CSV table of C-alpha atoms in Angstrom, one decimal:
chain,number,residue,atom,x,y,z
A,1,UNK,CA,-160.9,52.7,124.9
A,2,UNK,CA,-160.2,53.8,121.3
A,3,UNK,CA,-157.9,56.7,121.0
A,4,UNK,CA,-160.9,58.9,119.6
A,5,UNK,CA,-162.6,58.6,123.1
A,6,UNK,CA,-159.5,59.2,125.1
A,7,UNK,CA,-158.9,62.1,123.4
A,8,UNK,CA,-162.6,63.2,124.0
A,9,UNK,CA,-162.4,62.4,127.6
A,10,UNK,CA,-159.4,64.9,128.0
A,11,UNK,CA,-161.0,67.4,125.9
A,12,UNK,CA,-163.8,67.3,128.7
A,13,UNK,CA,-161.5,67.5,131.3
A,14,UNK,CA,-159.6,70.6,129.9
A,15,UNK,CA,-163.1,72.5,129.0
A,16,UNK,CA,-165.1,71.8,132.1
A,17,UNK,CA,-167.9,74.4,130.1
A,18,UNK,CA,-168.3,71.7,127.7
A,19,UNK,CA,-168.8,68.8,130.1
A,20,UNK,CA,-171.5,70.9,131.5
A,21,UNK,CA,-173.3,70.6,127.9
A,22,UNK,CA,-173.0,67.0,128.2
A,23,UNK,CA,-175.2,66.6,131.2
A,24,UNK,CA,-178.0,68.0,129.5
A,25,UNK,CA,-177.8,65.2,126.9
A,26,UNK,CA,-181.0,63.0,127.0
A,27,UNK,CA,-180.7,59.5,125.8
A,28,UNK,CA,-183.0,58.0,123.8
A,29,UNK,CA,-184.0,54.9,125.7
A,30,UNK,CA,-184.5,54.4,129.4
A,31,UNK,CA,-181.6,53.9,131.4
A,32,UNK,CA,-181.2,52.3,134.5
A,33,UNK,CA,-178.2,52.2,136.6
A,34,UNK,CA,-177.9,48.9,139.7
A,35,UNK,CA,-174.9,49.4,142.0
A,36,UNK,CA,-177.0,47.3,144.8
A,37,UNK,CA,-178.1,43.6,144.2
A,38,UNK,CA,-175.8,42.5,141.8
A,39,UNK,CA,-176.5,39.2,140.8
A,40,UNK,CA,-173.4,37.2,139.3
A,41,UNK,CA,-175.3,34.5,137.4
A,42,UNK,CA,-172.5,32.5,135.7
A,43,UNK,CA,-170.7,32.0,138.6
A,44,UNK,CA,-174.2,30.7,140.3
A,45,UNK,CA,-174.6,28.5,137.3
A,46,UNK,CA,-170.9,27.2,137.4
A,47,UNK,CA,-171.4,26.4,141.0
A,48,UNK,CA,-174.6,24.3,140.1
A,49,UNK,CA,-172.4,22.4,137.9
A,50,UNK,CA,-169.7,21.5,140.4
A,51,UNK,CA,-169.0,17.7,140.3
A,52,UNK,CA,-170.1,17.7,136.7
A,53,UNK,CA,-167.8,16.9,133.4
A,54,UNK,CA,-167.5,20.1,131.4
A,55,UNK,CA,-166.2,20.8,128.3
A,56,UNK,CA,-164.5,24.2,127.9
A,57,UNK,CA,-163.0,26.3,125.0
A,58,UNK,CA,-161.1,29.6,125.9
A,59,UNK,CA,-160.5,32.7,124.2
A,60,UNK,CA,-157.2,32.5,122.3
A,61,UNK,CA,-156.5,30.3,119.0
A,62,UNK,CA,-153.7,28.0,120.4
A,63,UNK,CA,-151.5,27.9,123.6
A,64,UNK,CA,-148.0,26.1,123.4
A,65,UNK,CA,-146.9,23.3,126.2
A,66,UNK,CA,-142.9,23.5,125.5
A,67,UNK,CA,-142.9,22.8,121.8
A,68,UNK,CA,-146.4,21.2,121.5
A,69,UNK,CA,-149.1,24.0,120.0
A,70,UNK,CA,-152.8,22.9,120.9
A,71,UNK,CA,-156.3,24.4,120.7
A,72,UNK,CA,-157.1,25.2,124.3
A,73,UNK,CA,-160.1,22.9,124.4
A,74,UNK,CA,-160.5,21.4,128.0
A,75,UNK,CA,-162.2,18.9,129.4
A,76,UNK,CA,-163.0,17.7,133.2
A,77,UNK,CA,-164.9,17.9,136.7
A,78,UNK,CA,-165.4,20.9,138.0
A,79,UNK,CA,-163.8,20.7,141.5
A,80,UNK,CA,-164.0,24.4,142.4
A,81,UNK,CA,-165.6,27.9,141.2
A,82,UNK,CA,-164.8,31.4,142.4
A,83,UNK,CA,-166.1,34.4,141.0
A,84,UNK,CA,-162.8,34.5,139.3
A,85,UNK,CA,-162.1,31.4,138.0
A,86,UNK,CA,-163.1,27.7,137.1
A,87,UNK,CA,-160.5,24.6,138.5
A,88,UNK,CA,-161.1,21.2,136.9
A,89,UNK,CA,-159.7,18.1,138.1
A,90,UNK,CA,-159.1,15.7,136.8
A,91,UNK,CA,-158.8,17.6,133.3
A,92,UNK,CA,-158.1,16.6,129.6
A,93,UNK,CA,-156.1,18.5,127.2
A,94,UNK,CA,-157.7,18.0,123.7
A,95,UNK,CA,-154.1,18.0,121.4
A,96,UNK,CA,-154.1,16.7,118.3
A,97,UNK,CA,-151.9,13.8,118.3
A,98,UNK,CA,-152.7,13.1,122.2
A,99,UNK,CA,-156.4,13.8,122.5
A,100,UNK,CA,-157.0,12.2,126.0
A,101,UNK,CA,-153.8,13.9,127.4
A,102,UNK,CA,-154.6,14.2,131.1
A,103,UNK,CA,-152.5,17.0,132.6
A,104,UNK,CA,-151.2,15.9,135.9
A,105,UNK,CA,-152.3,18.6,138.0
A,106,UNK,CA,-155.8,21.0,138.4
A,107,UNK,CA,-156.2,23.8,135.8
A,108,UNK,CA,-158.0,27.0,136.6
A,109,UNK,CA,-159.7,28.7,133.8
A,110,UNK,CA,-160.3,32.7,134.3
A,111,UNK,CA,-164.0,32.9,133.6
A,112,UNK,CA,-163.4,35.8,131.8
A,113,UNK,CA,-161.2,33.8,129.3
A,114,UNK,CA,-163.8,31.4,129.0
A,115,UNK,CA,-165.1,31.6,125.0
A,116,UNK,CA,-168.0,29.0,125.6
A,117,UNK,CA,-168.8,25.9,127.6
A,118,UNK,CA,-170.9,23.0,127.2
A,119,UNK,CA,-172.0,20.7,130.6
A,120,UNK,CA,-172.5,16.9,130.8
A,121,UNK,CA,-169.6,16.5,128.0
A,122,UNK,CA,-168.5,12.9,128.4
A,123,UNK,CA,-164.3,13.3,128.1
A,124,UNK,CA,-163.9,10.3,126.6
A,125,UNK,CA,-165.7,11.1,123.3
A,126,UNK,CA,-163.5,11.7,120.3
A,127,UNK,CA,-163.8,15.0,118.5
A,128,UNK,CA,-162.4,16.4,115.3
A,129,UNK,CA,-160.2,18.9,116.6
A,130,UNK,CA,-159.4,20.6,113.0
B,1,UNK,CA,-193.7,45.5,125.7
B,2,UNK,CA,-192.3,48.4,123.2
B,3,UNK,CA,-191.1,50.5,125.9
B,4,UNK,CA,-189.5,47.6,128.0
B,5,UNK,CA,-187.0,46.9,124.8
B,6,UNK,CA,-186.1,50.7,125.2
B,7,UNK,CA,-184.8,50.3,128.9
B,8,UNK,CA,-180.9,49.9,129.2
B,9,UNK,CA,-180.0,48.3,132.5
B,10,UNK,CA,-176.3,49.0,133.5
B,11,UNK,CA,-174.7,47.1,136.2
B,12,UNK,CA,-172.0,48.6,138.3
B,13,UNK,CA,-169.8,47.0,139.0
B,14,UNK,CA,-170.5,44.5,135.8
B,15,UNK,CA,-170.2,41.0,135.8
B,16,UNK,CA,-166.9,41.3,133.7
B,17,UNK,CA,-165.1,43.9,136.6
B,18,UNK,CA,-166.4,41.2,139.2
B,19,UNK,CA,-164.4,38.4,137.2
B,20,UNK,CA,-161.4,40.5,136.5
B,21,UNK,CA,-161.0,41.5,140.4
B,22,UNK,CA,-162.0,38.3,141.9
B,23,UNK,CA,-159.2,36.7,139.7
B,24,UNK,CA,-156.5,39.2,140.7
B,25,UNK,CA,-157.9,37.9,144.6
B,26,UNK,CA,-157.0,34.5,143.9
B,27,UNK,CA,-153.2,35.3,143.0
B,28,UNK,CA,-153.2,38.0,146.4
B,29,UNK,CA,-154.2,34.7,148.1
B,30,UNK,CA,-151.9,32.8,146.5
B,31,UNK,CA,-148.4,34.9,147.2
B,32,UNK,CA,-145.5,32.5,148.2
B,33,UNK,CA,-146.9,29.5,146.6
B,34,UNK,CA,-145.9,27.7,143.4
B,35,UNK,CA,-147.8,28.6,140.0
B,36,UNK,CA,-147.9,27.3,136.4
B,37,UNK,CA,-149.1,29.8,133.9
B,38,UNK,CA,-150.1,29.3,130.3
B,39,UNK,CA,-150.5,32.5,128.1
B,40,UNK,CA,-151.1,32.6,124.6
B,41,UNK,CA,-148.0,35.0,124.2
B,42,UNK,CA,-144.3,34.5,124.1
B,43,UNK,CA,-143.0,32.6,126.1
B,44,UNK,CA,-146.2,30.7,126.5
B,45,UNK,CA,-145.3,28.8,129.8
B,46,UNK,CA,-144.1,30.3,133.1
B,47,UNK,CA,-143.5,27.9,136.3
B,48,UNK,CA,-142.3,29.4,139.5
B,49,UNK,CA,-143.4,31.0,143.1
B,50,UNK,CA,-145.2,33.7,143.6
B,51,UNK,CA,-143.6,36.8,145.2
B,52,UNK,CA,-146.1,40.0,144.8
B,53,UNK,CA,-149.2,41.1,143.2
B,54,UNK,CA,-148.4,44.7,141.7
B,55,UNK,CA,-151.9,46.3,140.7
B,56,UNK,CA,-153.5,43.7,137.9
B,57,UNK,CA,-150.0,42.1,137.4
B,58,UNK,CA,-148.6,39.0,139.3
B,59,UNK,CA,-144.8,39.0,140.2
B,60,UNK,CA,-143.2,35.3,139.5
B,61,UNK,CA,-140.0,34.0,140.6
B,62,UNK,CA,-139.8,32.2,137.3
B,63,UNK,CA,-137.5,28.6,137.2
B,64,UNK,CA,-138.7,27.1,134.0
B,65,UNK,CA,-140.3,28.6,130.9
B,66,UNK,CA,-139.7,27.0,127.1
B,67,UNK,CA,-136.6,29.4,126.8
B,68,UNK,CA,-133.6,28.7,129.0
B,69,UNK,CA,-132.4,32.1,128.6
B,70,UNK,CA,-135.4,33.7,130.6
B,71,UNK,CA,-135.5,31.4,133.4
B,72,UNK,CA,-134.3,32.3,136.9
B,73,UNK,CA,-135.6,35.7,136.8
B,74,UNK,CA,-138.4,37.8,137.9
B,75,UNK,CA,-141.5,38.0,135.5
B,76,UNK,CA,-144.3,40.5,136.0
B,77,UNK,CA,-147.2,38.9,134.2
B,78,UNK,CA,-150.4,40.8,133.5
B,79,UNK,CA,-153.1,38.5,135.4
B,80,UNK,CA,-155.8,39.6,132.5
B,81,UNK,CA,-153.7,37.7,130.2
B,82,UNK,CA,-153.6,34.6,131.6
B,83,UNK,CA,-155.3,31.8,129.6
B,84,UNK,CA,-154.9,28.9,132.2
B,85,UNK,CA,-153.3,28.7,135.4
B,86,UNK,CA,-152.9,26.1,138.6
B,87,UNK,CA,-151.6,27.5,141.9
B,88,UNK,CA,-150.6,24.8,144.3
B,89,UNK,CA,-152.8,24.0,147.3
B,90,UNK,CA,-151.7,21.3,150.1
B,91,UNK,CA,-153.4,18.2,149.3
B,92,UNK,CA,-153.6,18.7,145.7
B,93,UNK,CA,-151.0,17.3,143.4
B,94,UNK,CA,-147.7,19.3,142.9
B,95,UNK,CA,-146.4,20.5,139.8
B,96,UNK,CA,-144.1,18.6,137.8
B,97,UNK,CA,-140.9,19.5,136.3
B,98,UNK,CA,-142.0,20.0,132.8
B,99,UNK,CA,-138.6,19.8,131.1
B,100,UNK,CA,-139.2,17.1,129.3
B,101,UNK,CA,-141.3,16.6,126.0
B,102,UNK,CA,-144.5,15.3,126.5
């Protein structure tokens, strides 16, 4: 939340009269707030991909594993999906000087950290990483 | 058709909130287990045992990280800052001693 917004809210709390005015504000478009029947479509889609080989790219520019920096590009088979994360095993980290480095354990990626993914990806494929 | 375009639908909780909360649950279920964590921020790697979850932070008794001086202490790590992790499960590979350069 931006500082200004935060300030706005504080002012509203301090001045209950101003808040009343806010309630009269009309939305230009229609607004529907859904608090039941929440569907988690991404979760369902990933669940459908269990057992598939998928290429994931996550948010950050680079990660660091004991001195080795690498782009967060992971390719592997989905073994488990929860509403918070997706677990890959076996999983391949695409490092520049070791593009087929197989990580010794499964790896879990938080769903909110996934930048993009593509299903049915052959992890043995060579892709330029620069 | 045009009217339909004006409709904004808001879900509460939002998909983002559901994913964030479910991720915290994963760490709550992992209390007492060994964990491997990669974050984009310094010192990048944490390996140790999960002691507790405080709000959206996980407290880890860190045995191994990139910097020797930062090892063997409790680190509070913001769960939503974690990029990749692995909580050790029975029947799954153990977290190796990643001391040596790969």
